[in-house]
Amino acid sequence: MPAFSVRLKAAAIAAGVVVAGAVVPSPASGTERDRGYAALIRRASYGVPHITASNFAGLGFGVGYVQAEDNICVIAEQVVTVNGERSRWFGAGDADVRSDLFYRKAIDDRVAERLLDGRRDGVRSPSDDVRDQMRGFVAGYNHFLRRTGVQRLTDPACRGKAWVRPLTEMDLWRTSWASMVRAGSLALLDGIVAAAPPGAAAESAVAGQVGDGQVGDGQAGGNEAGTGGIGSNAYGLGRKATTSGGGMVLANPHFPWQGPDRFYRMHLKVPGRYDVEGAALIGDPIIEIGHNGTVAWSHTVSTARRFVWNRLALVPGDPTSYYVDGRAERMRARTVTVQTGGGPVSRTFYDTRYGPVVVVPGSFDWTAETAYAVTDVNASNNRSFDGWLRMGQAGNVRELKAVLDRYQFLPWVNVIAADARGEALYGDHSVVPRVTDAVAAACIPAAFQPLYASSGQAVLDGSRSACALGKDPDAAVPGILGPANLPVRFRDDYVTNSNDSHWLASPAAPLEGFARILGTERTQRSLRTRLGLDQIEQRLAGTDGLPGRGFTTARLWDVTFGNRVHGAELVRDDLVALCRREPSATASDGAAVDLTAACAALSRFDLRVDLDSRGAHVFSEFALAGGIRFADAFDADDPVHTPRRLNTEDPRVRTALADAVQRLDGIPLDAELGDIQQEKGIPIHGGRGEAGVFNVITAPLVAGVGYPQVVHGSSFVMAVELGRRGPSGRQILTYSQSTNPNSPWYADQTKLYSRKGWDTIKYTEAQIAADPNLRTYRVVQRGR
């Protein structure tokens, strides 16, 4: 080797970035921290990193480095959030102050530190493998930041900002905890912060507004989980549904397009131990949706509840004490202070043996006689990264189910999977409070039984210790339903979920007889669920207009982005007939509205949300205004096809159309969707789940303009087949890999999505090597 090349590689190693072909030092004796970190990174098309390391610390190091390269501002801001410092750096608005108080309380309570206590078996506390990954991620992020410098960051969102700093391992554990409690404590943040005993001085600056959303029946689309802004579709296709006889999975999570809940594509490998391609949320070191060589999986938001209310009987004259089995217990009061630009702000929180006291005005008030505390069963969930790590090591869906049974880690999602043998799996194997039918009957007071029946929210009698959540004999930890009480189905045809409950995961074998806290059974499904099932049945029958029968990954992609609007398929013709008969209507504000142009646009609507679909926005606004009202009843014996007839006698139908026309004032009612729905100036196909669209895209209407920014919808999309030659198929990250507008990977996949294109699965060495844009480099940090 020429002397110049030797000196070049030596200099690169010293700098921490090594050109392709340089030798990574073999691990020496001593701790991982002593040995340092090393990872091989191969950037493929669209900036997707394929990371290989000799151990999990090195793997985490590579992940932290590349995620910092692409999304350092997102990670840094999330760290500010979970450390309760938003008010200090971003202003002292009410929402930021409430957030800071919530997270500072968690820090004072040492919730993250407690997650790390106990035997390192992945159940009692995180394993050494996971701890190594987290430690490596922090080291990789810090290595990038140290090499680059805050002042030289290319992302203007955080270049030169004082809030961008090196990470600590505790920062990462805090962000993990925040993700776990999203459908529990975090959803109740405002109510936790606002809780104060009767007669306490109002603290308007931080009390905030606690809305009815905490106690309602959930969002349109069937999601009762309290995880606002996220949802998903997923298919697990078995041997009878695919043309090859191998398993196939569609992953189609609907997540935010901005902020820390964005996905990040990557392929992670520790030779002989772990080899998984897929995606994780930004800031997480492990694949959460993806595949290995023989099994693939995805997740959808579950309808199950993640917390229970505990009604407290208060001691007369002392609203901060409560009775349990006739004996008084005092609440634990803790005053938390946060620093803001306008000075310190303090708030006193109240905790009980069950958890924090929470208020929801009008529903769960703190009076002289009664208060309510919440038990969030994910608040102690330290098992998630171990669970996802072991899922990635499973060889088939039966082994994957064994991982779920052991770790019981999925915080608020279902799992849908398939393997190379052609077996598919569905399970709502998530973390669910142990409210069995017997517990519900014995411990939910009569006044709250209707709430439980309608929404799955359990209000337990906190005055009796016998009404504590207890432990199932097969549960990984106390307080949650064990595997025997959770709905699971193996199939050789298909399983699916689109955020309704477990009931119709397999219409041929409905899941029934489970506790109400998991979700409803034999009840009406959302339009999106019905469309998802109809798409599969039509594909298997060959009646969907596509060639052949059964699924290939190409046909699965076509079905996913077929962009059918099922609500319009059911009611558009009746709606057009109605507005032709009665071409004017009264809007909600009492104004008379001419429906002629809207009626004409709807009559020409192609019932899809493609870029060239005209009038799609009119139907979407009609659906959002509550216009899809059926005349016929739901039939539990025909759940995919009922109800299906528009109730043209219901005056709210015409009012909804009038409201839609008003909202669209200044926007042509016959406009092509691609002209008015965009992201980064790129035309975007897809539409609202409320209208019955499978490929969900949520973009708020800007009056007189259209829909210029997507806030939520299809994100990481994967159609993967497990075959004899290894995994193959298609995938895309709709909003692209990087949030940095100066990155080449800021909008490239968004443009690809716009034309319904795809990137290919790149799992095998041959698939990776064939990428025409492959760029290889190594990152190394010498040991101390």
mmCIF file with all atom_site columns, C-alpha atoms in Angstrom, residues 321-392:
data_model
loop_
_atom_site.group_PDB
_atom_site.id
_atom_site.type_symbol
_atom_site.label_atom_id
_atom_site.label_alt_id
_atom_site.label_comp_id
_atom_site.label_asym_id
_atom_site.label_entity_id
_atom_site.label_seq_id
_atom_site.pdbx_PDB_ins_code
_atom_site.Cartn_x
_atom_site.Cartn_y
_atom_site.Cartn_z
_atom_site.occupancy
_atom_site.B_iso_or_equiv
_atom_site.pdbx_formal_charge
_atom_site.auth_seq_id
_atom_site.auth_comp_id
_atom_site.auth_asym_id
_atom_site.auth_atom_id
_atom_site.pdbx_PDB_model_num
ATOM 1  C CA . SER A 1 321 ? -55.993 11.960  52.723 1.00 0.00 ? 321 SER A CA 1
ATOM 2  C CA . TYR A 1 322 ? -58.016 8.961   51.576 1.00 0.00 ? 322 TYR A CA 1
ATOM 3  C CA . TYR A 1 323 ? -59.290 5.688   52.982 1.00 0.00 ? 323 TYR A CA 1
ATOM 4  C CA . VAL A 1 324 ? -58.075 2.210   52.022 1.00 0.00 ? 324 VAL A CA 1
ATOM 5  C CA . ASP A 1 325 ? -59.809 -0.636  53.859 1.00 0.00 ? 325 ASP A CA 1
ATOM 6  C CA . GLY A 1 326 ? -61.041 1.863   56.446 1.00 0.00 ? 326 GLY A CA 1
ATOM 7  C CA . ARG A 1 327 ? -57.592 3.285   57.247 1.00 0.00 ? 327 ARG A CA 1
ATOM 8  C CA . ALA A 1 328 ? -56.527 6.778   56.244 1.00 0.00 ? 328 ALA A CA 1
ATOM 9  C CA . GLU A 1 329 ? -53.496 7.333   54.022 1.00 0.00 ? 329 GLU A CA 1
ATOM 10 C CA . ARG A 1 330 ? -51.986 10.695  53.227 1.00 0.00 ? 330 ARG A CA 1
ATOM 11 C CA . MET A 1 331 ? -51.207 11.721  49.689 1.00 0.00 ? 331 MET A CA 1
ATOM 12 C CA . ARG A 1 332 ? -47.574 12.522  48.975 1.00 0.00 ? 332 ARG A CA 1
ATOM 13 C CA . ALA A 1 333 ? -47.270 16.199  48.072 1.00 0.00 ? 333 ALA A CA 1
ATOM 14 C CA . ARG A 1 334 ? -44.303 17.255  45.981 1.00 0.00 ? 334 ARG A CA 1
ATOM 15 C CA . THR A 1 335 ? -43.592 20.798  44.835 1.00 0.00 ? 335 THR A CA 1
ATOM 16 C CA . VAL A 1 336 ? -41.811 21.037  41.492 1.00 0.00 ? 336 VAL A CA 1
ATOM 17 C CA . THR A 1 337 ? -40.156 24.185  40.159 1.00 0.00 ? 337 THR A CA 1
ATOM 18 C CA . VAL A 1 338 ? -39.164 24.919  36.574 1.00 0.00 ? 338 VAL A CA 1
ATOM 19 C CA . GLN A 1 339 ? -37.096 27.770  35.223 1.00 0.00 ? 339 GLN A CA 1
ATOM 20 C CA . THR A 1 340 ? -38.645 29.954  32.546 1.00 0.00 ? 340 THR A CA 1
ATOM 21 C CA . GLY A 1 341 ? -37.585 33.115  30.776 1.00 0.00 ? 341 GLY A CA 1
ATOM 22 C CA . GLY A 1 342 ? -39.857 35.015  33.159 1.00 0.00 ? 342 GLY A CA 1
ATOM 23 C CA . GLY A 1 343 ? -38.546 33.387  36.334 1.00 0.00 ? 343 GLY A CA 1
ATOM 24 C CA . PRO A 1 344 ? -39.320 30.185  38.257 1.00 0.00 ? 344 PRO A CA 1
ATOM 25 C CA . VAL A 1 345 ? -42.761 28.575  38.239 1.00 0.00 ? 345 VAL A CA 1
ATOM 26 C CA . SER A 1 346 ? -43.786 26.062  40.917 1.00 0.00 ? 346 SER A CA 1
ATOM 27 C CA . ARG A 1 347 ? -46.581 23.548  41.188 1.00 0.00 ? 347 ARG A CA 1
ATOM 28 C CA . THR A 1 348 ? -47.524 21.012  43.857 1.00 0.00 ? 348 THR A CA 1
ATOM 29 C CA . PHE A 1 349 ? -48.367 17.495  42.683 1.00 0.00 ? 349 PHE A CA 1
ATOM 30 C CA . TYR A 1 350 ? -50.187 14.830  44.676 1.00 0.00 ? 350 TYR A CA 1
ATOM 31 C CA . ASP A 1 351 ? -49.435 11.117  44.520 1.00 0.00 ? 351 ASP A CA 1
ATOM 32 C CA . THR A 1 352 ? -51.185 8.105   46.023 1.00 0.00 ? 352 THR A CA 1
ATOM 33 C CA . ARG A 1 353 ? -50.437 4.413   46.296 1.00 0.00 ? 353 ARG A CA 1
ATOM 34 C CA . TYR A 1 354 ? -52.177 4.088   42.920 1.00 0.00 ? 354 TYR A CA 1
ATOM 35 C CA . GLY A 1 355 ? -50.407 6.903   41.121 1.00 0.00 ? 355 GLY A CA 1
ATOM 36 C CA . PRO A 1 356 ? -50.901 10.652  40.618 1.00 0.00 ? 356 PRO A CA 1
ATOM 37 C CA . VAL A 1 357 ? -54.129 12.489  41.284 1.00 0.00 ? 357 VAL A CA 1
ATOM 38 C CA . VAL A 1 358 ? -55.704 13.696  38.020 1.00 0.00 ? 358 VAL A CA 1
ATOM 39 C CA . VAL A 1 359 ? -58.586 16.038  37.282 1.00 0.00 ? 359 VAL A CA 1
ATOM 40 C CA . VAL A 1 360 ? -60.828 16.198  34.251 1.00 0.00 ? 360 VAL A CA 1
ATOM 41 C CA . PRO A 1 361 ? -63.343 18.988  34.895 1.00 0.00 ? 361 PRO A CA 1
ATOM 42 C CA . GLY A 1 362 ? -66.906 17.773  34.807 1.00 0.00 ? 362 GLY A CA 1
ATOM 43 C CA . SER A 1 363 ? -65.924 14.115  34.730 1.00 0.00 ? 363 SER A CA 1
ATOM 44 C CA . PHE A 1 364 ? -63.228 13.493  37.333 1.00 0.00 ? 364 PHE A CA 1
ATOM 45 C CA . ASP A 1 365 ? -63.267 16.412  39.735 1.00 0.00 ? 365 ASP A CA 1
ATOM 46 C CA . TRP A 1 366 ? -61.415 16.753  43.033 1.00 0.00 ? 366 TRP A CA 1
ATOM 47 C CA . THR A 1 367 ? -64.068 17.572  45.616 1.00 0.00 ? 367 THR A CA 1
ATOM 48 C CA . ALA A 1 368 ? -64.146 17.483  49.393 1.00 0.00 ? 368 ALA A CA 1
ATOM 49 C CA . GLU A 1 369 ? -65.400 13.896  49.242 1.00 0.00 ? 369 GLU A CA 1
ATOM 50 C CA . THR A 1 370 ? -63.775 12.350  46.183 1.00 0.00 ? 370 THR A CA 1
ATOM 51 C CA . ALA A 1 371 ? -60.611 12.467  44.081 1.00 0.00 ? 371 ALA A CA 1
ATOM 52 C CA . TYR A 1 372 ? -59.260 10.247  41.321 1.00 0.00 ? 372 TYR A CA 1
ATOM 53 C CA . ALA A 1 373 ? -55.809 8.765   40.904 1.00 0.00 ? 373 ALA A CA 1
ATOM 54 C CA . VAL A 1 374 ? -54.499 7.036   37.807 1.00 0.00 ? 374 VAL A CA 1
ATOM 55 C CA . THR A 1 375 ? -52.490 3.833   37.534 1.00 0.00 ? 375 THR A CA 1
ATOM 56 C CA . ASP A 1 376 ? -50.480 3.851   34.294 1.00 0.00 ? 376 ASP A CA 1
ATOM 57 C CA . VAL A 1 377 ? -49.211 0.321   33.686 1.00 0.00 ? 377 VAL A CA 1
ATOM 58 C CA . ASN A 1 378 ? -46.598 1.558   31.209 1.00 0.00 ? 378 ASN A CA 1
ATOM 59 C CA . ALA A 1 379 ? -44.998 3.891   33.733 1.00 0.00 ? 379 ALA A CA 1
ATOM 60 C CA . SER A 1 380 ? -42.733 1.010   34.790 1.00 0.00 ? 380 SER A CA 1
ATOM 61 C CA . ASN A 1 381 ? -42.349 -0.545  31.322 1.00 0.00 ? 381 ASN A CA 1
ATOM 62 C CA . ASN A 1 382 ? -38.579 -0.969  30.979 1.00 0.00 ? 382 ASN A CA 1
ATOM 63 C CA . ARG A 1 383 ? -38.894 -4.021  28.716 1.00 0.00 ? 383 ARG A CA 1
ATOM 64 C CA . SER A 1 384 ? -39.536 -2.488  25.308 1.00 0.00 ? 384 SER A CA 1
ATOM 65 C CA . PHE A 1 385 ? -36.066 -2.356  23.779 1.00 0.00 ? 385 PHE A CA 1
ATOM 66 C CA . ASP A 1 386 ? -35.283 -5.877  24.971 1.00 0.00 ? 386 ASP A CA 1
ATOM 67 C CA . GLY A 1 387 ? -38.557 -7.043  23.469 1.00 0.00 ? 387 GLY A CA 1
ATOM 68 C CA . TRP A 1 388 ? -37.870 -5.473  20.079 1.00 0.00 ? 388 TRP A CA 1
ATOM 69 C CA . LEU A 1 389 ? -34.312 -6.770  20.133 1.00 0.00 ? 389 LEU A CA 1
ATOM 70 C CA . ARG A 1 390 ? -35.493 -10.343 20.749 1.00 0.00 ? 390 ARG A CA 1
ATOM 71 C CA . MET A 1 391 ? -38.288 -9.997  18.172 1.00 0.00 ? 391 MET A CA 1
ATOM 72 C CA . GLY A 1 392 ? -35.570 -9.277  15.642 1.00 0.00 ? 392 GLY A CA 1
#
